[in-house]
Structures are given as C-alpha cells and as structure tokens.
Coordinates of N, CA, C and O and ligand atoms in Angstrom, one line a residue:
M1 N -22.9 7.3 12.6 CA -23.1 6.2 11.8 C -22.3 6.3 10.6 O -22.0 7.7 10.1
D2 N -21.7 5.4 10.0 CA -20.6 5.4 8.7 C -21.4 5.0 7.6 O -22.2 4.0 7.7
K3 N -21.4 5.5 6.5 CA -21.8 5.2 5.2 C -20.6 4.8 4.3 O -19.6 5.5 4.1
L4 N -20.8 3.8 3.4 CA -19.8 3.2 2.5 C -20.4 3.5 1.1 O -21.5 3.2 0.8
R5 N -19.3 3.9 0.3 CA -19.9 4.2 -1.2 C -18.7 3.6 -2.0 O -17.5 3.7 -1.7
V6 N -19.2 2.4 -2.8 CA -18.1 1.7 -3.6 C -17.3 2.7 -4.5 O -18.1 3.4 -5.4
L7 N -16.1 2.9 -4.4 CA -15.2 3.7 -5.3 C -14.5 2.9 -6.5 O -14.6 3.2 -7.7
I8 N -13.9 1.7 -6.2 CA -13.5 0.9 -7.0 C -13.8 -0.7 -6.9 O -13.7 -1.1 -5.8
T9 N -14.6 -1.3 -7.6 CA -15.0 -2.6 -7.6 C -14.0 -3.7 -7.4 O -12.8 -3.4 -7.9
R10 N -14.5 -4.9 -6.8 CA -13.3 -6.0 -6.8 C -12.8 -6.4 -8.3 O -11.8 -6.8 -8.4
E11 N -13.8 -6.4 -9.3 CA -13.4 -6.6 -10.7 C -12.4 -5.6 -11.1 O -11.4 -6.1 -11.8
Q12 N -12.6 -4.3 -10.9 CA -11.7 -3.4 -11.4 C -10.2 -3.5 -10.7 O -9.3 -3.5 -11.2
I13 N -10.3 -4.0 -9.6 CA -9.2 -4.3 -8.7 C -8.4 -5.5 -9.2 O -7.3 -5.5 -9.6
A14 N -9.2 -6.5 -9.5 CA -8.4 -7.7 -10.0 C -8.0 -7.6 -11.5 O -6.8 -8.0 -11.6
A15 N -8.4 -6.8 -12.2 CA -7.9 -6.5 -13.6 C -6.7 -5.6 -13.5 O -5.7 -5.9 -14.0
K16 N -6.6 -4.8 -12.6 CA -5.6 -3.9 -12.3 C -4.4 -4.6 -11.8 O -3.1 -4.4 -12.2
V17 N -4.8 -5.5 -10.9 CA -3.6 -6.2 -10.1 C -3.0 -7.4 -11.1 O -1.7 -7.3 -11.1
T18 N -3.7 -7.8 -12.0 CA -3.2 -8.4 -13.1 C -2.1 -7.8 -13.9 O -1.2 -8.5 -14.3
E19 N -2.6 -6.6 -14.3 CA -1.6 -5.8 -15.0 C -0.4 -5.4 -14.4 O 0.7 -5.5 -15.0
M20 N -0.5 -5.0 -13.0 CA 0.6 -4.9 -12.4 C 1.6 -5.9 -12.1 O 2.8 -5.8 -12.4
A21 N 1.1 -7.0 -12.2 CA 1.8 -8.4 -11.9 C 2.5 -8.7 -13.1 O 3.8 -8.9 -12.9
A22 N 2.0 -8.6 -14.2 CA 2.6 -8.7 -15.6 C 3.7 -7.8 -15.8 O 4.9 -8.0 -16.2
Q23 N 3.7 -6.5 -15.3 CA 4.6 -5.5 -15.5 C 5.9 -5.8 -14.5 O 7.0 -5.8 -15.1
I24 N 5.5 -6.1 -13.4 CA 6.6 -6.6 -12.5 C 7.4 -7.9 -12.9 O 8.6 -7.9 -13.1
T25 N 6.6 -8.8 -13.5 CA 7.1 -9.9 -13.9 C 8.1 -9.8 -15.1 O 9.1 -10.3 -15.4
A26 N 7.5 -8.8 -15.9 CA 8.6 -8.5 -17.2 C 9.7 -7.7 -16.9 O 11.0 -8.0 -17.2
D27 N 9.5 -6.6 -15.7 CA 10.6 -5.8 -15.4 C 11.7 -6.6 -14.7 O 12.9 -6.4 -14.7
F28 N 11.4 -7.8 -14.0 CA 12.5 -8.6 -13.2 C 12.7 -10.1 -13.7 O 13.1 -10.7 -13.2
A29 N 12.1 -9.9 -15.1 CA 12.5 -11.3 -15.7 C 13.6 -12.1 -15.2 O 14.8 -11.4 -15.6
G30 N 13.5 -13.4 -14.9 CA 14.5 -14.3 -14.6 C 15.3 -13.8 -13.3 O 16.4 -14.6 -12.8
E31 N 15.0 -12.9 -12.6 CA 15.5 -12.7 -11.2 C 14.5 -12.9 -9.9 O 13.3 -12.7 -10.1
P32 N 15.1 -13.2 -9.1 CA 14.4 -13.4 -7.6 C 13.9 -12.0 -7.2 O 14.6 -11.0 -7.2
V33 N 12.8 -11.9 -6.4 CA 12.3 -10.7 -5.8 C 11.8 -11.2 -4.4 O 11.3 -12.1 -4.2
V34 N 11.9 -9.9 -3.8 CA 11.2 -10.2 -2.4 C 10.1 -9.0 -2.4 O 10.1 -7.8 -2.6
L35 N 8.9 -9.6 -2.0 CA 7.6 -9.0 -1.8 C 7.7 -8.3 -0.3 O 7.5 -9.3 0.6
L36 N 7.8 -7.0 -0.3 CA 8.0 -6.5 1.2 C 6.7 -5.7 1.4 O 6.4 -4.6 1.2
G37 N 5.9 -6.3 2.2 CA 4.3 -5.7 2.4 C 4.6 -4.8 3.8 O 5.3 -5.2 4.7
V38 N 3.8 -3.7 3.5 CA 3.7 -2.8 4.7 C 2.4 -3.4 5.4 O 1.3 -3.0 4.8
L39 N 2.5 -3.8 6.7 CA 1.3 -4.1 7.7 C 0.7 -3.1 7.9 O 1.2 -2.0 8.3
K40 N -0.6 -3.2 8.2 CA -1.5 -4.4 7.9 C -2.0 -4.1 6.5 O -2.7 -5.0 5.9
G41 N -2.1 -2.9 6.0 CA -3.1 -2.5 4.9 C -2.8 -3.3 3.7 O -3.7 -3.4 2.7
A42 N -1.5 -3.6 3.3 CA -1.0 -4.1 2.1 C -1.3 -5.7 1.9 O -0.8 -6.1 0.9
T43 N -1.6 -6.2 2.9 CA -1.7 -7.7 3.1 C -2.5 -8.5 1.9 O -2.1 -9.3 1.5
I44 N -3.8 -7.7 1.7 CA -4.7 -8.4 0.7 C -4.1 -8.2 -0.7 O -4.1 -9.0 -1.5
F45 N -3.6 -6.9 -0.9 CA -3.1 -6.6 -2.3 C -2.0 -7.6 -2.6 O -1.7 -8.0 -3.6
L46 N -1.1 -7.7 -1.4 CA 0.1 -8.6 -1.7 C -0.3 -9.7 -2.0 O 0.3 -10.7 -2.8
A47 N -1.5 -10.5 -1.4 CA -1.6 -11.9 -1.5 C -2.1 -11.9 -3.0 O -1.8 -13.1 -3.5
D48 N -2.8 -11.1 -3.4 CA -3.5 -11.3 -4.8 C -2.3 -10.9 -5.9 O -2.2 -11.6 -6.8
L49 N -1.4 -10.0 -5.6 CA -0.2 -9.6 -6.5 C 0.6 -10.6 -6.8 O 0.9 -11.2 -7.7
A50 N 1.0 -11.3 -5.4 CA 2.1 -12.2 -5.4 C 1.5 -13.6 -6.2 O 2.4 -14.0 -6.9
R51 N 0.4 -13.9 -6.2 CA -0.2 -15.1 -7.0 C -0.1 -14.8 -8.5 O -0.2 -15.9 -9.2
Q52 N 0.1 -13.8 -8.9 CA 0.2 -13.2 -10.3 C 1.5 -13.0 -10.7 O 1.6 -12.8 -12.0
I53 N 2.6 -13.0 -10.0 CA 3.9 -12.5 -10.3 C 4.5 -13.9 -10.6 O 4.6 -14.8 -9.7
K54 N 4.8 -14.1 -11.8 CA 5.6 -15.4 -12.3 C 7.3 -15.3 -12.2 O 8.1 -15.3 -13.1
L55 N 7.7 -15.1 -11.0 CA 9.0 -14.8 -10.3 C 9.4 -15.9 -9.3 O 8.3 -16.2 -8.6
D56 N 10.6 -16.1 -9.1 CA 11.3 -16.5 -7.8 C 10.9 -15.5 -6.8 O 11.7 -14.6 -6.8
A57 N 9.9 -15.8 -5.8 CA 9.6 -14.6 -4.9 C 9.5 -15.1 -3.5 O 9.1 -16.2 -3.1
S58 N 9.9 -14.3 -2.7 CA 9.6 -14.6 -1.3 C 9.0 -13.4 -0.6 O 9.0 -12.3 -1.1
F59 N 8.5 -13.5 0.7 CA 7.7 -12.6 1.3 C 8.4 -12.1 2.5 O 9.1 -12.8 3.3
D60 N 8.2 -10.6 2.8 CA 8.9 -10.3 4.1 C 7.7 -9.1 4.4 O 7.0 -8.6 3.5
F61 N 7.8 -8.6 5.7 CA 6.7 -7.6 6.1 C 7.4 -6.7 7.0 O 8.3 -7.0 7.9
I62 N 6.9 -5.3 7.0 CA 7.5 -4.5 8.0 C 6.2 -3.6 8.5 O 5.2 -3.8 7.9
A63 N 6.3 -3.1 9.6 CA 5.2 -2.2 10.1 C 5.6 -1.0 10.6 O 6.8 -0.9 11.1
V64 N 4.9 0.1 10.2 CA 5.2 1.3 10.6 C 3.9 1.8 11.4 O 2.7 1.5 11.2
S65 N 4.2 2.8 12.2 CA 3.1 3.7 13.1 C 2.2 4.2 11.9 O 2.7 4.6 11.1
S66 N 0.9 4.4 11.9 CA -0.1 5.0 11.0 C -1.0 5.9 11.7 O -0.8 6.3 12.7
Y67 N -2.2 6.0 11.0 CA -3.3 6.9 11.5 C -3.6 6.6 12.8 O -4.4 7.6 13.5
G68 N -3.6 5.4 13.3 CA -4.5 5.0 14.6 C -5.9 5.1 14.4 O -6.3 4.8 13.5
K69 N -6.5 5.8 15.4 CA -8.0 6.0 15.3 C -8.4 7.1 14.5 O -9.7 7.4 14.4
A70 N -7.8 8.2 14.3 CA -8.1 9.4 13.6 C -7.7 9.3 12.1 O -6.9 8.4 11.5
K71 N -8.5 10.0 11.4 CA -8.4 10.1 9.8 C -7.1 11.0 9.5 O -6.7 10.9 8.6
Q72 N -6.7 11.8 10.5 CA -5.5 12.6 10.3 C -4.2 12.1 10.8 O -4.2 11.1 11.7
Q73 N -3.3 12.4 10.2 CA -1.9 11.7 10.7 C -1.0 12.7 11.4 O -1.2 13.9 11.0
S74 N -0.1 12.3 12.3 CA 0.7 13.1 13.2 C 1.8 13.7 12.3 O 2.4 14.6 12.8
G75 N 2.1 13.0 11.2 CA 3.2 13.4 10.6 C 4.7 12.8 10.9 O 5.7 12.9 10.4
E76 N 4.5 12.0 12.1 CA 5.7 11.3 12.5 C 5.5 9.7 12.1 O 4.4 9.2 12.2
V77 N 6.5 9.1 11.6 CA 6.7 7.7 11.3 C 7.4 7.0 12.3 O 8.7 7.4 12.4
K78 N 7.0 5.9 12.8 CA 8.0 4.9 13.5 C 7.9 3.7 13.1 O 6.9 3.1 12.7
L79 N 9.1 3.0 13.0 CA 9.2 1.6 12.8 C 8.6 0.7 13.9 O 9.4 0.7 14.9
M80 N 7.8 -0.2 13.6 CA 7.3 -0.9 14.5 C 7.6 -2.5 14.6 O 7.8 -3.5 15.3
K81 N 7.9 -2.7 13.2 CA 8.5 -4.1 13.0 C 9.2 -4.0 11.9 O 9.0 -3.6 10.5
D82 N 10.6 -4.5 11.9 CA 11.6 -4.3 10.9 C 11.7 -5.9 10.0 O 10.8 -6.8 10.4
V83 N 12.3 -5.9 9.0 CA 12.3 -7.0 8.2 C 12.9 -8.2 9.0 O 14.0 -8.0 9.6
D84 N 12.4 -9.4 8.4 CA 13.1 -10.6 9.0 C 14.4 -10.8 8.3 O 15.3 -11.4 9.0
Q85 N 14.4 -10.7 7.0 CA 15.7 -11.1 6.3 C 16.3 -9.9 5.8 O 15.8 -9.0 5.4
S86 N 17.6 -9.8 5.7 CA 18.4 -8.8 5.2 C 18.2 -8.5 3.7 O 17.7 -9.1 2.9
V87 N 17.9 -6.9 3.5 CA 17.4 -6.6 2.0 C 18.8 -6.3 1.2 O 18.7 -6.1 0.1
E88 N 20.1 -6.6 1.7 CA 21.2 -6.2 1.0 C 21.3 -7.0 -0.4 O 21.3 -8.1 -0.2
G89 N 21.5 -6.5 -1.5 CA 21.7 -7.0 -2.6 C 20.5 -7.9 -3.4 O 20.6 -8.5 -4.1
K90 N 19.3 -7.3 -2.6 CA 18.2 -8.2 -3.1 C 17.4 -7.3 -3.9 O 17.5 -5.9 -3.9
N91 N 16.5 -7.7 -4.8 CA 15.3 -6.9 -5.5 C 14.3 -6.7 -4.6 O 13.4 -7.8 -4.4
I92 N 13.9 -5.7 -4.1 CA 12.9 -5.5 -3.2 C 11.8 -4.6 -3.8 O 12.0 -3.7 -4.6
I93 N 10.6 -5.3 -3.9 CA 9.4 -4.7 -4.4 C 8.4 -4.4 -2.9 O 8.0 -5.4 -2.4
L94 N 8.5 -3.1 -2.6 CA 7.8 -2.9 -1.5 C 6.3 -2.7 -1.9 O 6.1 -1.9 -2.8
V95 N 5.6 -3.1 -1.2 CA 4.0 -3.3 -1.5 C 3.0 -2.5 -0.5 O 3.4 -2.7 0.7
E96 N 2.6 -1.3 -0.9 CA 1.8 -0.4 0.0 C 0.4 -0.4 -0.5 O 0.1 -0.7 -1.6
D97 N -0.4 -0.2 0.4 CA -1.8 0.0 0.2 C -2.2 1.3 -0.6 O -2.8 1.3 -1.5
I98 N -1.6 2.4 0.0 CA -2.0 3.7 -0.5 C -0.9 4.7 -0.1 O -0.1 4.5 0.7
L99 N -0.6 5.6 -1.1 CA 0.3 6.6 -0.9 C -0.7 7.9 -0.9 O -1.2 8.3 -1.5
D100 N -0.3 8.6 0.2 CA -1.2 10.1 0.7 C 0.0 11.0 0.7 O 0.2 11.6 -0.4
T101 N 0.4 11.5 1.8 CA 1.4 12.7 1.7 C 2.8 12.0 1.3 O 3.4 13.2 0.8
G102 N 3.1 10.7 1.5 CA 4.1 10.3 1.2 C 5.3 10.3 2.2 O 6.2 9.9 2.0
L103 N 4.6 10.8 3.4 CA 5.8 10.7 4.6 C 6.1 9.3 4.8 O 7.4 8.9 5.2
T104 N 5.2 8.3 4.9 CA 5.5 7.0 5.3 C 6.4 6.5 4.1 O 7.4 5.6 4.5
L105 N 6.1 6.5 3.0 CA 7.1 6.0 1.9 C 8.5 6.5 1.9 O 9.3 5.9 1.8
T106 N 8.5 7.6 2.2 CA 9.8 8.4 2.3 C 10.6 7.8 3.3 O 11.8 7.5 3.2
Y107 N 10.2 7.9 4.4 CA 10.8 7.0 5.6 C 11.3 5.6 5.3 O 12.3 5.1 5.6
I108 N 10.2 4.8 4.7 CA 10.6 3.5 4.7 C 11.6 3.4 3.5 O 12.6 2.6 3.4
K109 N 11.5 4.3 2.4 CA 12.5 4.1 1.3 C 13.9 4.4 1.9 O 15.0 3.7 1.6
N110 N 14.0 5.4 2.6 CA 15.2 5.8 3.2 C 15.9 4.7 4.0 O 17.2 4.4 3.9
M111 N 15.1 4.2 4.7 CA 15.4 3.2 5.9 C 16.2 2.0 4.8 O 17.0 1.4 5.3
L112 N 15.3 1.6 3.8 CA 15.7 0.3 3.1 C 17.1 0.7 2.3 O 17.9 -0.2 2.0
L113 N 16.9 1.9 1.6 CA 18.2 2.1 0.8 C 19.3 2.3 1.7 O 20.5 1.9 1.0
A114 N 19.4 2.5 2.9 CA 20.5 2.4 3.8 C 21.0 1.1 4.0 O 22.2 1.0 4.2
H115 N 20.3 0.1 3.7 CA 20.7 -1.3 3.5 C 21.1 -1.8 2.4 O 21.3 -3.2 2.2
Q116 N 21.2 -1.0 1.2 CA 21.9 -1.4 0.1 C 21.2 -2.6 -0.7 O 21.8 -3.5 -1.1
P117 N 20.0 -2.4 -1.0 CA 19.2 -3.5 -1.8 C 19.9 -3.4 -3.4 O 20.3 -2.3 -3.7
K118 N 19.7 -4.5 -4.0 CA 20.0 -4.5 -5.5 C 19.1 -3.4 -6.2 O 19.6 -2.6 -7.0
A119 N 17.9 -3.6 -6.1 CA 16.9 -2.8 -6.5 C 15.8 -2.4 -5.5 O 15.5 -3.5 -4.8
L120 N 15.2 -1.3 -5.6 CA 13.8 -1.2 -4.8 C 13.0 -0.4 -5.6 O 13.2 0.6 -6.1
K121 N 11.8 -1.1 -5.8 CA 10.7 -0.8 -6.5 C 9.4 -0.7 -5.6 O 9.5 -1.3 -4.6
V122 N 8.4 0.2 -5.9 CA 7.3 0.4 -4.9 C 6.2 0.3 -5.8 O 6.0 0.8 -7.0
A123 N 5.3 -0.6 -5.5 CA 4.0 -1.0 -5.9 C 2.9 -0.6 -4.9 O 2.8 -1.0 -3.8
A124 N 2.1 0.5 -5.4 CA 1.0 1.0 -4.5 C -0.3 0.7 -5.3 O -0.6 1.2 -6.4
L125 N -1.2 0.2 -4.5 CA -2.5 -0.1 -5.2 C -3.3 1.2 -5.6 O -3.8 1.5 -6.3
L126 N -3.2 2.4 -4.5 CA -3.9 3.6 -4.5 C -3.1 4.7 -4.4 O -2.0 4.5 -3.6
D127 N -3.3 5.8 -5.0 CA -2.4 7.1 -4.8 C -3.4 8.1 -4.7 O -3.9 8.5 -5.9
K128 N -3.2 9.0 -3.6 CA -3.9 10.1 -3.8 C -2.9 11.3 -4.0 O -2.2 12.0 -3.1
V129 N -2.6 11.5 -5.2 CA -1.5 12.3 -5.7 C -1.7 13.7 -5.3 O -0.9 14.5 -4.9
S130 N -2.9 14.2 -5.0 CA -3.3 15.6 -4.6 C -2.8 15.9 -3.4 O -2.8 17.1 -3.0
R131 N -2.5 14.8 -2.4 CA -2.3 14.9 -1.1 C -0.8 15.2 -0.8 O -0.5 15.3 0.3
R132 N 0.1 14.8 -1.9 CA 1.5 14.8 -1.7 C 2.2 15.8 -1.2 O 1.9 16.9 -1.7
T133 N 3.0 15.7 -0.1 CA 3.8 16.7 0.4 C 5.4 16.5 0.1 O 6.1 17.3 0.2
E134 N 5.6 15.2 0.0 CA 6.9 14.7 -0.3 C 7.3 14.4 -1.7 O 6.3 13.8 -2.2
P135 N 8.4 14.6 -2.2 CA 8.9 14.2 -3.5 C 9.0 12.8 -3.7 O 10.0 12.6 -3.9
V136 N 8.1 12.0 -3.7 CA 8.2 10.5 -3.8 C 7.0 9.9 -4.7 O 5.9 10.5 -4.5
S137 N 7.2 9.0 -5.2 CA 6.2 8.2 -6.2 C 6.3 6.9 -6.2 O 7.4 6.3 -5.8
A138 N 5.4 6.1 -6.5 CA 5.6 4.8 -6.7 C 5.8 4.3 -8.1 O 5.7 5.1 -9.1
D139 N 6.5 3.2 -8.4 CA 7.0 2.7 -9.7 C 5.7 1.9 -10.2 O 5.6 2.0 -11.6
Y140 N 4.8 1.3 -9.6 CA 3.7 0.8 -10.2 C 2.4 1.2 -9.3 O 2.6 0.9 -8.1
V141 N 1.6 1.7 -9.9 CA 0.4 2.4 -9.3 C -0.9 1.9 -9.8 O -1.0 1.7 -11.1
G142 N -1.7 1.4 -8.8 CA -3.0 0.8 -9.4 C -4.1 1.9 -9.9 O -4.3 2.0 -10.9
F143 N -4.5 2.7 -8.9 CA -5.5 3.8 -9.2 C -5.1 5.0 -8.5 O -4.7 5.1 -7.3
V144 N -5.0 6.1 -9.3 CA -5.1 7.5 -8.6 C -6.5 7.7 -8.3 O -7.5 7.7 -9.1
I145 N -6.6 8.3 -6.8 CA -8.1 8.4 -6.5 C -7.9 9.8 -5.7 O -6.9 10.5 -5.8
P146 N -9.1 10.4 -5.7 CA -9.4 11.7 -5.1 C -9.1 11.8 -3.8 O -8.9 10.6 -3.0
D147 N -9.1 12.9 -3.0 CA -8.7 13.2 -1.8 C -10.0 12.7 -1.1 O -10.6 13.6 -0.3
E148 N -10.2 11.5 -0.8 CA -11.4 10.9 0.1 C -10.7 9.8 0.7 O -9.9 9.1 0.4
F149 N -11.3 9.8 2.0 CA -10.9 8.6 3.0 C -11.5 7.2 2.6 O -12.8 7.0 2.6
V150 N -10.5 6.2 2.2 CA -11.2 5.0 1.7 C -10.7 4.0 2.6 O -9.9 3.9 3.2
V151 N -11.7 2.7 2.4 CA -11.6 1.6 3.4 C -11.8 0.5 2.4 O -12.5 0.6 1.3
G152 N -11.4 -0.6 2.8 CA -11.6 -1.9 2.2 C -10.3 -2.5 1.5 O -9.3 -1.6 1.2
Y153 N -10.6 -3.8 0.9 CA -9.0 -4.3 0.3 C -8.0 -4.1 1.2 O -7.0 -3.9 0.7
G154 N -8.2 -4.3 2.4 CA -6.8 -4.0 3.4 C -7.0 -2.9 4.0 O -6.3 -3.0 5.3
L155 N -7.7 -1.8 3.6 CA -7.4 -0.6 4.4 C -8.4 -0.4 5.2 O -9.6 -0.8 5.2
D156 N -8.0 0.3 6.5 CA -8.9 0.1 7.7 C -9.2 1.8 8.0 O -8.7 2.8 7.7
F157 N -10.2 1.8 8.9 CA -10.6 2.9 9.7 C -10.9 2.4 11.0 O -11.5 1.7 11.4
A158 N -9.7 2.8 11.9 CA -9.7 2.3 13.3 C -9.6 0.8 13.4 O -10.5 0.0 14.2
E159 N -9.0 0.2 12.5 CA -8.9 -1.4 12.4 C -10.1 -2.0 11.5 O -10.2 -3.3 11.6
R160 N -11.3 -1.4 11.3 CA -12.3 -2.0 10.7 C -12.4 -1.8 9.1 O -11.7 -0.9 8.8
Y161 N -13.3 -2.7 8.4 CA -13.3 -2.6 7.2 C -12.4 -3.1 6.3 O -12.5 -3.1 5.1
R162 N -11.2 -3.7 6.7 CA -10.0 -4.1 5.8 C -10.7 -5.3 5.1 O -10.2 -5.7 4.0
N163 N -11.7 -6.1 5.5 CA -12.2 -7.1 4.7 C -13.3 -6.9 3.6 O -13.9 -7.9 3.1
L164 N -13.7 -5.9 3.4 CA -14.4 -5.5 2.3 C -13.7 -5.7 1.1 O -12.6 -5.4 1.0
P165 N -14.3 -6.4 0.2 CA -13.8 -6.8 -1.0 C -13.6 -5.8 -2.1 O -12.7 -5.7 -3.1
D166 N -14.4 -4.6 -1.9 CA -14.3 -3.5 -2.8 C -13.5 -2.1 -2.2 O -13.6 -2.2 -0.7
V167 N -13.0 -1.5 -2.7 CA -12.5 -0.1 -1.9 C -13.5 0.9 -2.2 O -14.2 1.1 -3.0
C168 N -13.9 1.3 -0.9 CA -15.2 2.1 -0.6 C -14.7 3.4 0.1 O -13.8 3.6 0.8
V169 N -15.5 4.5 -0.2 CA -15.3 5.7 0.4 C -16.0 5.8 1.5 O -17.3 5.3 1.9
L170 N -15.5 6.1 2.8 CA -15.9 6.2 4.2 C -16.5 7.5 4.3 O -15.8 8.6 4.6
E171 N -17.8 7.5 4.6 CA -18.4 8.9 4.7 C -19.3 9.1 6.0 O -20.1 8.0 6.2
S172 N -19.1 9.7 7.0 CA -20.0 9.9 8.1 C -21.2 10.7 7.7 O -21.2 11.5 6.9
D173 N -22.3 10.4 8.3 CA -23.7 11.0 8.2 C -23.6 12.5 8.4 O -24.2 13.1 7.8
S174 N -22.7 12.9 9.5 CA -22.6 14.3 9.7 C -22.2 15.0 8.7 O -22.6 16.4 8.3
E175 N -21.3 14.4 7.8 CA -20.5 15.1 6.7 C -21.5 15.2 5.2 O -21.6 16.2 4.7
T176 N -22.3 14.1 5.3 CA -23.2 14.1 4.1 C -24.6 14.6 4.2 O -25.3 14.9 3.4
G177 N -25.1 14.9 5.5 CA -26.1 15.5 5.9 C -27.3 14.8 6.1 O -27.5 13.6 5.7
Ligands
IMP201 P1 1.3 8.9 4.2 O1 2.4 8.9 4.9 O2 0.6 10.2 4.2 O3 1.6 8.9 2.5 O4 0.1 7.8 4.5 C1 0.3 6.7 4.2 C2 -0.7 5.6 5.1 O5 -1.6 6.4 5.8 C3 -1.1 4.3 4.5 O6 -0.2 3.6 4.4 C4 -2.3 4.3 5.2 O7 -2.2 3.4 6.2 C5 -2.8 5.6 5.7 N1 -3.9 6.3 4.8 C6 -3.8 7.3 4.1 N2 -4.8 7.4 3.5 C7 -5.8 6.6 3.7 C8 -7.1 6.2 3.5 O8 -7.9 7.0 2.8 N3 -7.6 5.1 4.1 C9 -7.1 4.5 5.0 N4 -5.8 4.8 5.2 C10 -5.0 5.7 4.6
MG202 MG1 -0.6 1.4 5.7

C-alpha cells in the first residue's frame, strides 16, 4: 500500500507559478518564446505557467526515457520524441517538472544547444539539489525539495498520481512501519 503526504499545496504552487511567469515575462519582454515541455511530467506545470506568461508564446514537446516503473533511474537518457519545430534562432524555455541528478537536463540541454537556439532557459518546478551529480541548474526554480520521491501536479510513479493537485511524498507502508 502507498501512502501520500502533502508536501506542497496547490495554493503554494499557484503562487509560485505566478511569480515564475512574471519573471519570465520580464526577462523576455517583447520577444516571442517557445515553451518546450518535457513529457509527460511537465504538462500540468506548463499549462499553468503558460497562461500567466504575457508574451507571444508557442508550445512544443519532447519526450525522454525516464524512471519507468522503478524509483531508481538507469543513468541512461534516450530521446523518445523530438521537437516538432526547429529551435534554431528561437527563445526556448525548457519546462521540466523536477531536477534530480541532472542527467536528463544535461542531455536535453546539449541536444538543444547543438541546434543553436537564440536563448535557452530552464524552468523547473521542483529541484532536489542534494541529489545532483551533474553540474547543471535551472534558471527558474519553483521549490527546492528534500530527497524524497514525490508525485502529483504532473509527476508520476509508474504513470499514476499525475492528476493529484498537490505535490505529495509517496511513502510505502514498508518504509514507514
Ligand atoms: P534526473 O535525470 O535524475 O535529473 O531525473 C529527472 C527525471 O526523473 C524527472 O524528469 C522525472 O521524470 C524523474 N524524477 C526524479 N525524481 C522524481 C520524483 O521524486 N518523482 C517523480 N519523478 C521523478
Ligand atoms: Mg520527467
């Protein structure tokens, strides 16, 4: 059996997303941006963020291999779906649900930079700073969180829990006693 404990409430998320959108709007004032979401975890964050960004914006999505059914990751990143539109010469805001080791973001950033965007910034809702093994960070960070496995607001465990409105820690009964 899984147990869920609310870590970040929907109200806290909404307030933070508003702040992040205002910062992005100010930083890219007068310029068009592409909100590039990493499927599937970033979809809900992107949907909320996008509606508060007051810029000429378009959407695109990429997909990379992730945890699958385990909470541990293999260390290998694979591109499963590429961008639909060229990123060359564009202001790209990569929208990620969570930064953990940084392996995924490092892979994606290198891939995108090879195609020469005008600018590349990263917006991550959550950041497990203590888990980082790669020298990479986000330009816009919602919340720094402890090393706990979280679900909700787009984040999953084996494809479940993405629809929870709050970010919750997933605890198994065996771990908590
Ligand atoms: P990284 O490559 O280790 O930074 O891992 C990033 C990816 O791992 C994220 O995009 C998520 O898909 C997944 N991930 C890392 N931590 C969590 C978590 O606590 N809950 C759900 N997914 C996570
Ligand atoms: Mg993800």
